[in-house]
PDB file of N, CA and C in Angstrom:
ATOM      1  N   UNK A   1      56.933 105.852  96.753  1.00  0.00           N
ATOM      2  CA  UNK A   1      58.240 106.062  96.135  1.00  0.00           C
ATOM      3  C   UNK A   1      58.267 105.260  94.757  1.00  0.00           C
ATOM      4  N   UNK A   2      59.199 105.703  93.983  1.00  0.00           N
ATOM      5  CA  UNK A   2      59.310 105.153  92.637  1.00  0.00           C
ATOM      6  C   UNK A   2      60.264 104.083  92.721  1.00  0.00           C
ATOM      7  N   UNK A   3      59.843 102.923  92.161  1.00  0.00           N
ATOM      8  CA  UNK A   3      60.547 101.628  92.213  1.00  0.00           C
ATOM      9  C   UNK A   3      61.970 101.737  91.571  1.00  0.00           C
ATOM     10  N   UNK A   4      62.242 102.457  90.551  1.00  0.00           N
ATOM     11  CA  UNK A   4      63.411 102.667  89.944  1.00  0.00           C
ATOM     12  C   UNK A   4      64.275 103.767  90.430  1.00  0.00           C
ATOM     13  N   UNK A   5      63.891 104.448  91.540  1.00  0.00           N
ATOM     14  CA  UNK A   5      64.593 105.657  91.857  1.00  0.00           C
ATOM     15  C   UNK A   5      66.067 105.467  92.023  1.00  0.00           C
ATOM     16  N   UNK A   6      66.572 104.627  92.868  1.00  0.00           N
ATOM     17  CA  UNK A   6      68.005 104.467  93.124  1.00  0.00           C
ATOM     18  C   UNK A   6      68.894 104.091  91.727  1.00  0.00           C
ATOM     19  N   UNK A   7      68.202 103.351  91.005  1.00  0.00           N
ATOM     20  CA  UNK A   7      68.828 102.866  89.786  1.00  0.00           C
ATOM     21  C   UNK A   7      68.949 104.093  88.732  1.00  0.00           C
ATOM     22  N   UNK A   8      67.861 104.806  88.638  1.00  0.00           N
ATOM     23  CA  UNK A   8      67.847 105.933  87.982  1.00  0.00           C
ATOM     24  C   UNK A   8      68.898 107.005  88.263  1.00  0.00           C
ATOM     25  N   UNK A   9      68.845 107.236  89.574  1.00  0.00           N
ATOM     26  CA  UNK A   9      69.947 108.120  90.193  1.00  0.00           C
ATOM     27  C   UNK A   9      71.378 107.762  89.853  1.00  0.00           C
ATOM     28  N   UNK A  10      71.528 106.417  89.930  1.00  0.00           N
ATOM     29  CA  UNK A  10      72.889 105.996  89.489  1.00  0.00           C
ATOM     30  C   UNK A  10      73.235 106.281  88.095  1.00  0.00           C
ATOM     31  N   UNK A  11      72.264 105.986  87.152  1.00  0.00           N
ATOM     32  CA  UNK A  11      72.418 106.263  85.693  1.00  0.00           C
ATOM     33  C   UNK A  11      72.666 107.804  85.444  1.00  0.00           C
ATOM     34  N   UNK A  12      72.017 108.531  86.190  1.00  0.00           N
ATOM     35  CA  UNK A  12      72.113 110.069  85.885  1.00  0.00           C
ATOM     36  C   UNK A  12      73.401 110.525  86.469  1.00  0.00           C
ATOM     37  N   UNK A  13      73.924 109.925  87.660  1.00  0.00           N
ATOM     38  CA  UNK A  13      75.186 110.216  88.077  1.00  0.00           C
ATOM     39  C   UNK A  13      76.376 109.790  87.252  1.00  0.00           C
ATOM     40  N   UNK A  14      76.145 108.632  86.625  1.00  0.00           N
ATOM     41  CA  UNK A  14      77.163 108.050  85.726  1.00  0.00           C
ATOM     42  C   UNK A  14      77.365 108.868  84.475  1.00  0.00           C
ATOM     43  N   UNK A  15      76.175 109.195  83.957  1.00  0.00           N
ATOM     44  CA  UNK A  15      76.285 110.097  82.622  1.00  0.00           C
ATOM     45  C   UNK A  15      76.819 111.459  82.923  1.00  0.00           C
ATOM     46  N   UNK A  16      76.326 112.102  84.097  1.00  0.00           N
ATOM     47  CA  UNK A  16      76.983 113.326  84.480  1.00  0.00           C
ATOM     48  C   UNK A  16      78.403 113.281  84.747  1.00  0.00           C
ATOM     49  N   UNK A  17      78.907 112.146  85.373  1.00  0.00           N
ATOM     50  CA  UNK A  17      80.319 112.138  85.712  1.00  0.00           C
ATOM     51  C   UNK A  17      81.055 111.855  84.341  1.00  0.00           C
ATOM     52  N   UNK A  18      80.646 111.116  83.491  1.00  0.00           N
ATOM     53  CA  UNK A  18      81.231 110.948  82.130  1.00  0.00           C
ATOM     54  C   UNK A  18      81.435 112.183  81.388  1.00  0.00           C
ATOM     55  N   UNK A  19      80.381 112.987  81.344  1.00  0.00           N
ATOM     56  CA  UNK A  19      80.408 114.242  80.761  1.00  0.00           C
ATOM     57  C   UNK A  19      81.442 115.267  81.422  1.00  0.00           C
ATOM     58  N   UNK A  20      81.297 115.324  82.515  1.00  0.00           N
ATOM     59  CA  UNK A  20      82.332 116.128  83.341  1.00  0.00           C
ATOM     60  C   UNK A  20      83.763 115.694  83.120  1.00  0.00           C
ATOM     61  N   UNK A  21      84.028 114.500  83.234  1.00  0.00           N
ATOM     62  CA  UNK A  21      85.419 113.948  83.111  1.00  0.00           C
ATOM     63  C   UNK A  21      85.794 114.202  81.659  1.00  0.00           C
ATOM     64  N   UNK A  22      84.949 113.968  80.643  1.00  0.00           N
ATOM     65  CA  UNK A  22      85.349 114.273  79.354  1.00  0.00           C
ATOM     66  C   UNK A  22      85.410 115.574  79.005  1.00  0.00           C
ATOM     67  N   UNK A  23      84.815 116.559  79.496  1.00  0.00           N
ATOM     68  CA  UNK A  23      85.124 117.972  79.290  1.00  0.00           C
ATOM     69  C   UNK A  23      86.280 118.441  79.994  1.00  0.00           C
ATOM     70  N   UNK A  24      86.553 117.953  81.273  1.00  0.00           N
ATOM     71  CA  UNK A  24      87.780 118.414  81.908  1.00  0.00           C
ATOM     72  C   UNK A  24      88.999 117.831  81.180  1.00  0.00           C
ATOM     73  N   UNK A  25      88.958 116.439  80.689  1.00  0.00           N
ATOM     74  CA  UNK A  25      90.089 115.898  80.076  1.00  0.00           C
ATOM     75  C   UNK A  25      90.591 116.701  78.851  1.00  0.00           C
ATOM     76  N   UNK A  26      89.562 117.317  78.095  1.00  0.00           N
ATOM     77  CA  UNK A  26      89.707 117.921  76.878  1.00  0.00           C
ATOM     78  C   UNK A  26      89.865 119.378  76.999  1.00  0.00           C
ATOM     79  N   UNK A  27      89.926 119.966  78.213  1.00  0.00           N
ATOM     80  CA  UNK A  27      90.049 121.333  78.623  1.00  0.00           C
ATOM     81  C   UNK A  27      91.568 121.785  78.741  1.00  0.00           C
ATOM     82  N   UNK A  28      92.113 122.576  77.846  1.00  0.00           N
ATOM     83  CA  UNK A  28      93.518 123.077  78.048  1.00  0.00           C
ATOM     84  C   UNK A  28      93.756 123.854  79.402  1.00  0.00           C
ATOM     85  N   UNK A  29      92.753 124.502  79.914  1.00  0.00           N
ATOM     86  CA  UNK A  29      92.825 125.287  81.251  1.00  0.00           C
ATOM     87  C   UNK A  29      92.937 124.318  82.362  1.00  0.00           C
ATOM     88  N   UNK A  30      92.176 123.109  82.223  1.00  0.00           N
ATOM     89  CA  UNK A  30      92.218 122.175  83.310  1.00  0.00           C
ATOM     90  C   UNK A  30      93.514 121.342  83.295  1.00  0.00           C
ATOM     91  N   UNK A  31      93.896 121.132  82.109  1.00  0.00           N
ATOM     92  CA  UNK A  31      95.258 120.363  81.887  1.00  0.00           C
ATOM     93  C   UNK A  31      96.381 121.189  82.471  1.00  0.00           C
ATOM     94  N   UNK A  32      96.402 122.454  82.154  1.00  0.00           N
ATOM     95  CA  UNK A  32      97.577 123.316  82.760  1.00  0.00           C
ATOM     96  C   UNK A  32      97.344 123.346  84.251  1.00  0.00           C
ATOM     97  N   UNK A  33      96.194 123.510  84.813  1.00  0.00           N
ATOM     98  CA  UNK A  33      96.062 123.456  86.366  1.00  0.00           C
ATOM     99  C   UNK A  33      96.568 122.125  86.877  1.00  0.00           C
ATOM    100  N   UNK A  34      96.201 121.039  86.186  1.00  0.00           N
ATOM    101  CA  UNK A  34      96.628 119.625  86.681  1.00  0.00           C
ATOM    102  C   UNK A  34      98.202 119.381  86.692  1.00  0.00           C
ATOM    103  N   UNK A  35      98.749 120.043  85.509  1.00  0.00           N
ATOM    104  CA  UNK A  35     100.265 119.970  85.429  1.00  0.00           C
ATOM    105  C   UNK A  35     100.924 120.794  86.541  1.00  0.00           C
ATOM    106  N   UNK A  36     100.449 121.935  86.677  1.00  0.00           N
ATOM    107  CA  UNK A  36     101.007 122.823  87.766  1.00  0.00           C
ATOM    108  C   UNK A  36     100.756 122.261  89.036  1.00  0.00           C
ATOM    109  N   UNK A  37      99.589 121.736  89.446  1.00  0.00           N
ATOM    110  CA  UNK A  37      99.386 121.149  90.571  1.00  0.00           C
ATOM    111  C   UNK A  37     100.247 120.032  91.004  1.00  0.00           C
ATOM    112  N   UNK A  38     100.376 119.197  89.874  1.00  0.00           N
ATOM    113  CA  UNK A  38     101.303 117.932  90.046  1.00  0.00           C
ATOM    114  C   UNK A  38     102.708 118.468  90.418  1.00  0.00           C
ATOM    115  N   UNK A  39     103.224 119.408  89.674  1.00  0.00           N
ATOM    116  CA  UNK A  39     104.571 119.932  89.822  1.00  0.00           C
ATOM    117  C   UNK A  39     104.712 120.628  91.279  1.00  0.00           C
ATOM    118  N   UNK A  40     103.722 121.309  91.655  1.00  0.00           N
ATOM    119  CA  UNK A  40     103.745 121.890  93.052  1.00  0.00           C
ATOM    120  C   UNK A  40     103.851 120.762  94.086  1.00  0.00           C
ATOM    121  N   UNK A  41     103.085 119.687  93.937  1.00  0.00           N
ATOM    122  CA  UNK A  41     102.880 118.633  94.858  1.00  0.00           C
ATOM    123  C   UNK A  41     104.253 117.987  94.956  1.00  0.00           C
ATOM    124  N   UNK A  42     104.915 117.729  93.862  1.00  0.00           N
ATOM    125  CA  UNK A  42     106.294 117.062  93.838  1.00  0.00           C
ATOM    126  C   UNK A  42     107.366 117.895  94.540  1.00  0.00           C
ATOM    127  N   UNK A  43     107.282 119.189  94.268  1.00  0.00           N
ATOM    128  CA  UNK A  43     108.260 120.070  94.897  1.00  0.00           C
ATOM    129  C   UNK A  43     108.070 120.108  96.469  1.00  0.00           C
ATOM    130  N   UNK A  44     106.680 120.251  96.848  1.00  0.00           N
ATOM    131  CA  UNK A  44     106.424 120.107  98.243  1.00  0.00           C
ATOM    132  C   UNK A  44     106.823 118.696  98.976  1.00  0.00           C
ATOM    133  N   UNK A  45     106.755 117.710  98.124  1.00  0.00           N
ATOM    134  CA  UNK A  45     107.202 116.222  98.784  1.00  0.00           C
ATOM    135  C   UNK A  45     108.701 116.236  98.894  1.00  0.00           C
ATOM    136  N   UNK A  46     109.401 116.810  97.856  1.00  0.00           N
ATOM    137  CA  UNK A  46     110.866 116.859  97.989  1.00  0.00           C
ATOM    138  C   UNK A  46     111.307 117.776  99.107  1.00  0.00           C
ATOM    139  N   UNK A  47     110.641 118.916  99.332  1.00  0.00           N
ATOM    140  CA  UNK A  47     110.967 119.859 100.455  1.00  0.00           C
ATOM    141  C   UNK A  47     110.709 119.020 101.819  1.00  0.00           C
ATOM    142  N   UNK A  48     109.678 118.223 101.784  1.00  0.00           N
ATOM    143  CA  UNK A  48     109.326 117.480 103.022  1.00  0.00           C
ATOM    144  C   UNK A  48     110.419 116.329 103.401  1.00  0.00           C
ATOM    145  N   UNK A  49     110.851 115.740 102.376  1.00  0.00           N
ATOM    146  CA  UNK A  49     112.061 114.796 102.464  1.00  0.00           C
ATOM    147  C   UNK A  49     113.276 115.543 103.124  1.00  0.00           C
ATOM    148  N   UNK A  50     113.591 116.691 102.430  1.00  0.00           N
ATOM    149  CA  UNK A  50     114.792 117.406 102.912  1.00  0.00           C
ATOM    150  C   UNK A  50     114.653 117.828 104.291  1.00  0.00           C
ATOM    151  N   UNK A  51     113.449 118.299 104.657  1.00  0.00           N
ATOM    152  CA  UNK A  51     113.240 118.798 105.974  1.00  0.00           C
ATOM    153  C   UNK A  51     113.136 117.576 106.946  1.00  0.00           C
ATOM    154  N   UNK A  52     112.746 116.518 106.645  1.00  0.00           N
ATOM    155  CA  UNK A  52     112.863 115.310 107.489  1.00  0.00           C
ATOM    156  C   UNK A  52     114.109 114.779 107.714  1.00  0.00           C
ATOM    157  N   UNK A  53     115.188 114.798 106.674  1.00  0.00           N
ATOM    158  CA  UNK A  53     116.362 114.502 106.749  1.00  0.00           C
ATOM    159  C   UNK A  53     117.239 115.454 107.767  1.00  0.00           C
ATOM    160  N   UNK A  54     116.792 116.777 107.481  1.00  0.00           N
ATOM    161  CA  UNK A  54     117.550 117.654 108.417  1.00  0.00           C
ATOM    162  C   UNK A  54     117.190 117.635 109.862  1.00  0.00           C
ATOM    163  N   UNK A  55     115.956 117.311 110.203  1.00  0.00           N
ATOM    164  CA  UNK A  55     115.479 117.193 111.419  1.00  0.00           C
ATOM    165  C   UNK A  55     116.111 115.869 111.958  1.00  0.00           C
ATOM    166  N   UNK A  56     116.046 114.779 111.307  1.00  0.00           N
ATOM    167  CA  UNK A  56     116.624 113.688 111.832  1.00  0.00           C
ATOM    168  C   UNK A  56     118.185 113.806 112.246  1.00  0.00           C
ATOM    169  N   UNK A  57     118.885 114.636 111.321  1.00  0.00           N
ATOM    170  CA  UNK A  57     120.325 114.967 111.585  1.00  0.00           C
ATOM    171  C   UNK A  57     120.450 115.696 112.946  1.00  0.00           C
ATOM    172  N   UNK A  58     119.500 116.663 113.128  1.00  0.00           N
ATOM    173  CA  UNK A  58     119.532 117.577 114.297  1.00  0.00           C
ATOM    174  C   UNK A  58     119.266 116.692 115.540  1.00  0.00           C
ATOM    175  N   UNK A  59     118.320 115.689 115.404  1.00  0.00           N
ATOM    176  CA  UNK A  59     117.910 114.888 116.619  1.00  0.00           C
ATOM    177  C   UNK A  59     119.068 114.060 116.965  1.00  0.00           C
ATOM    178  N   UNK A  60     119.953 113.495 115.816  1.00  0.00           N
ATOM    179  CA  UNK A  60     121.045 112.613 116.160  1.00  0.00           C
ATOM    180  C   UNK A  60     122.102 113.520 116.713  1.00  0.00           C
ATOM    181  N   UNK A  61     122.489 114.670 116.285  1.00  0.00           N
ATOM    182  CA  UNK A  61     123.441 115.432 117.024  1.00  0.00           C
ATOM    183  C   UNK A  61     123.061 115.816 118.435  1.00  0.00           C
ATOM    184  N   UNK A  62     121.769 116.037 118.607  1.00  0.00           N
ATOM    185  CA  UNK A  62     121.278 116.389 120.013  1.00  0.00           C
ATOM    186  C   UNK A  62     121.531 115.162 120.798  1.00  0.00           C
ATOM    187  N   UNK A  63     121.062 114.007 120.416  1.00  0.00           N
ATOM    188  CA  UNK A  63     121.256 112.779 121.101  1.00  0.00           C
ATOM    189  C   UNK A  63     122.714 112.607 121.529  1.00  0.00           C
ATOM    190  N   UNK A  64     123.628 112.888 120.650  1.00  0.00           N
ATOM    191  CA  UNK A  64     125.077 112.489 120.878  1.00  0.00           C
ATOM    192  C   UNK A  64     125.572 113.677 121.843  1.00  0.00           C
ATOM    193  N   UNK A  65     125.056 114.760 121.810  1.00  0.00           N
ATOM    194  CA  UNK A  65     125.514 115.642 122.885  1.00  0.00           C
ATOM    195  C   UNK A  65     125.030 115.408 124.074  1.00  0.00           C
ATOM    196  N   UNK A  66     123.776 114.883 124.298  1.00  0.00           N
ATOM    197  CA  UNK A  66     123.309 114.536 125.461  1.00  0.00           C
ATOM    198  C   UNK A  66     124.084 113.320 126.106  1.00  0.00           C
ATOM    199  N   UNK A  67     124.421 112.378 125.208  1.00  0.00           N
ATOM    200  CA  UNK A  67     125.222 111.227 125.651  1.00  0.00           C
ATOM    201  C   UNK A  67     126.520 111.653 126.210  1.00  0.00           C
ATOM    202  N   UNK A  68     127.205 112.561 125.333  1.00  0.00           N
ATOM    203  CA  UNK A  68     128.646 113.104 125.817  1.00  0.00           C
ATOM    204  C   UNK A  68     128.554 113.712 127.171  1.00  0.00           C
ATOM    205  N   UNK A  69     127.414 114.602 127.410  1.00  0.00           N
ATOM    206  CA  UNK A  69     127.292 115.241 128.580  1.00  0.00           C
ATOM    207  C   UNK A  69     126.908 114.427 129.742  1.00  0.00           C
ATOM    208  N   UNK A  70     126.309 113.305 129.642  1.00  0.00           N
ATOM    209  CA  UNK A  70     125.983 112.230 130.502  1.00  0.00           C
ATOM    210  C   UNK A  70     127.343 111.544 130.943  1.00  0.00           C
ATOM    211  N   UNK A  71     128.070 111.244 129.879  1.00  0.00           N
ATOM    212  CA  UNK A  71     129.333 110.584 130.281  1.00  0.00           C
ATOM    213  C   UNK A  71     130.260 111.504 130.881  1.00  0.00           C
ATOM    214  N   UNK A  72     130.413 112.753 130.407  1.00  0.00           N
ATOM    215  CA  UNK A  72     131.360 113.781 131.028  1.00  0.00           C
ATOM    216  C   UNK A  72     131.006 114.032 132.492  1.00  0.00           C
ATOM    217  N   UNK A  73     129.810 113.891 132.863  1.00  0.00           N
ATOM    218  CA  UNK A  73     129.277 114.159 134.339  1.00  0.00           C
ATOM    219  C   UNK A  73     129.338 112.783 135.213  1.00  0.00           C
ATOM    220  N   UNK A  74     129.666 111.915 134.487  1.00  0.00           N
ATOM    221  CA  UNK A  74     129.755 110.602 135.175  1.00  0.00           C
ATOM    222  C   UNK A  74     128.476 110.110 135.392  1.00  0.00           C
ATOM    223  N   UNK A  75     127.473 110.543 134.753  1.00  0.00           N
ATOM    224  CA  UNK A  75     126.100 109.917 134.834  1.00  0.00           C
ATOM    225  C   UNK A  75     125.359 110.587 136.054  1.00  0.00           C
ATOM    226  N   UNK A  76     125.878 111.485 136.777  1.00  0.00           N
ATOM    227  CA  UNK A  76     125.402 112.006 137.940  1.00  0.00           C
ATOM    228  C   UNK A  76     124.668 113.520 137.604  1.00  0.00           C
ATOM    229  N   UNK A  77     123.696 113.870 138.409  1.00  0.00           N
ATOM    230  CA  UNK A  77     122.997 115.059 138.107  1.00  0.00           C
ATOM    231  C   UNK A  77     123.406 116.128 139.165  1.00  0.00           C
TER     232      UNK A  77
END
């Protein structure tokens, strides 16, 4: 085994990573992709919040209906 193997591998990975990041950061195509992806993720997050609120309201209404039904029947089955 080569004594400097893991060290050399880390250096190569670092240099490759720096080159890739630099090229992507300066790429108009990648920048458009990043902006579109970010916008889409924000839209999905907002839809998720709206869906959660809607579901919670439905659960609340259902719970109230069950409570009213139990009270109306005197708690008997």
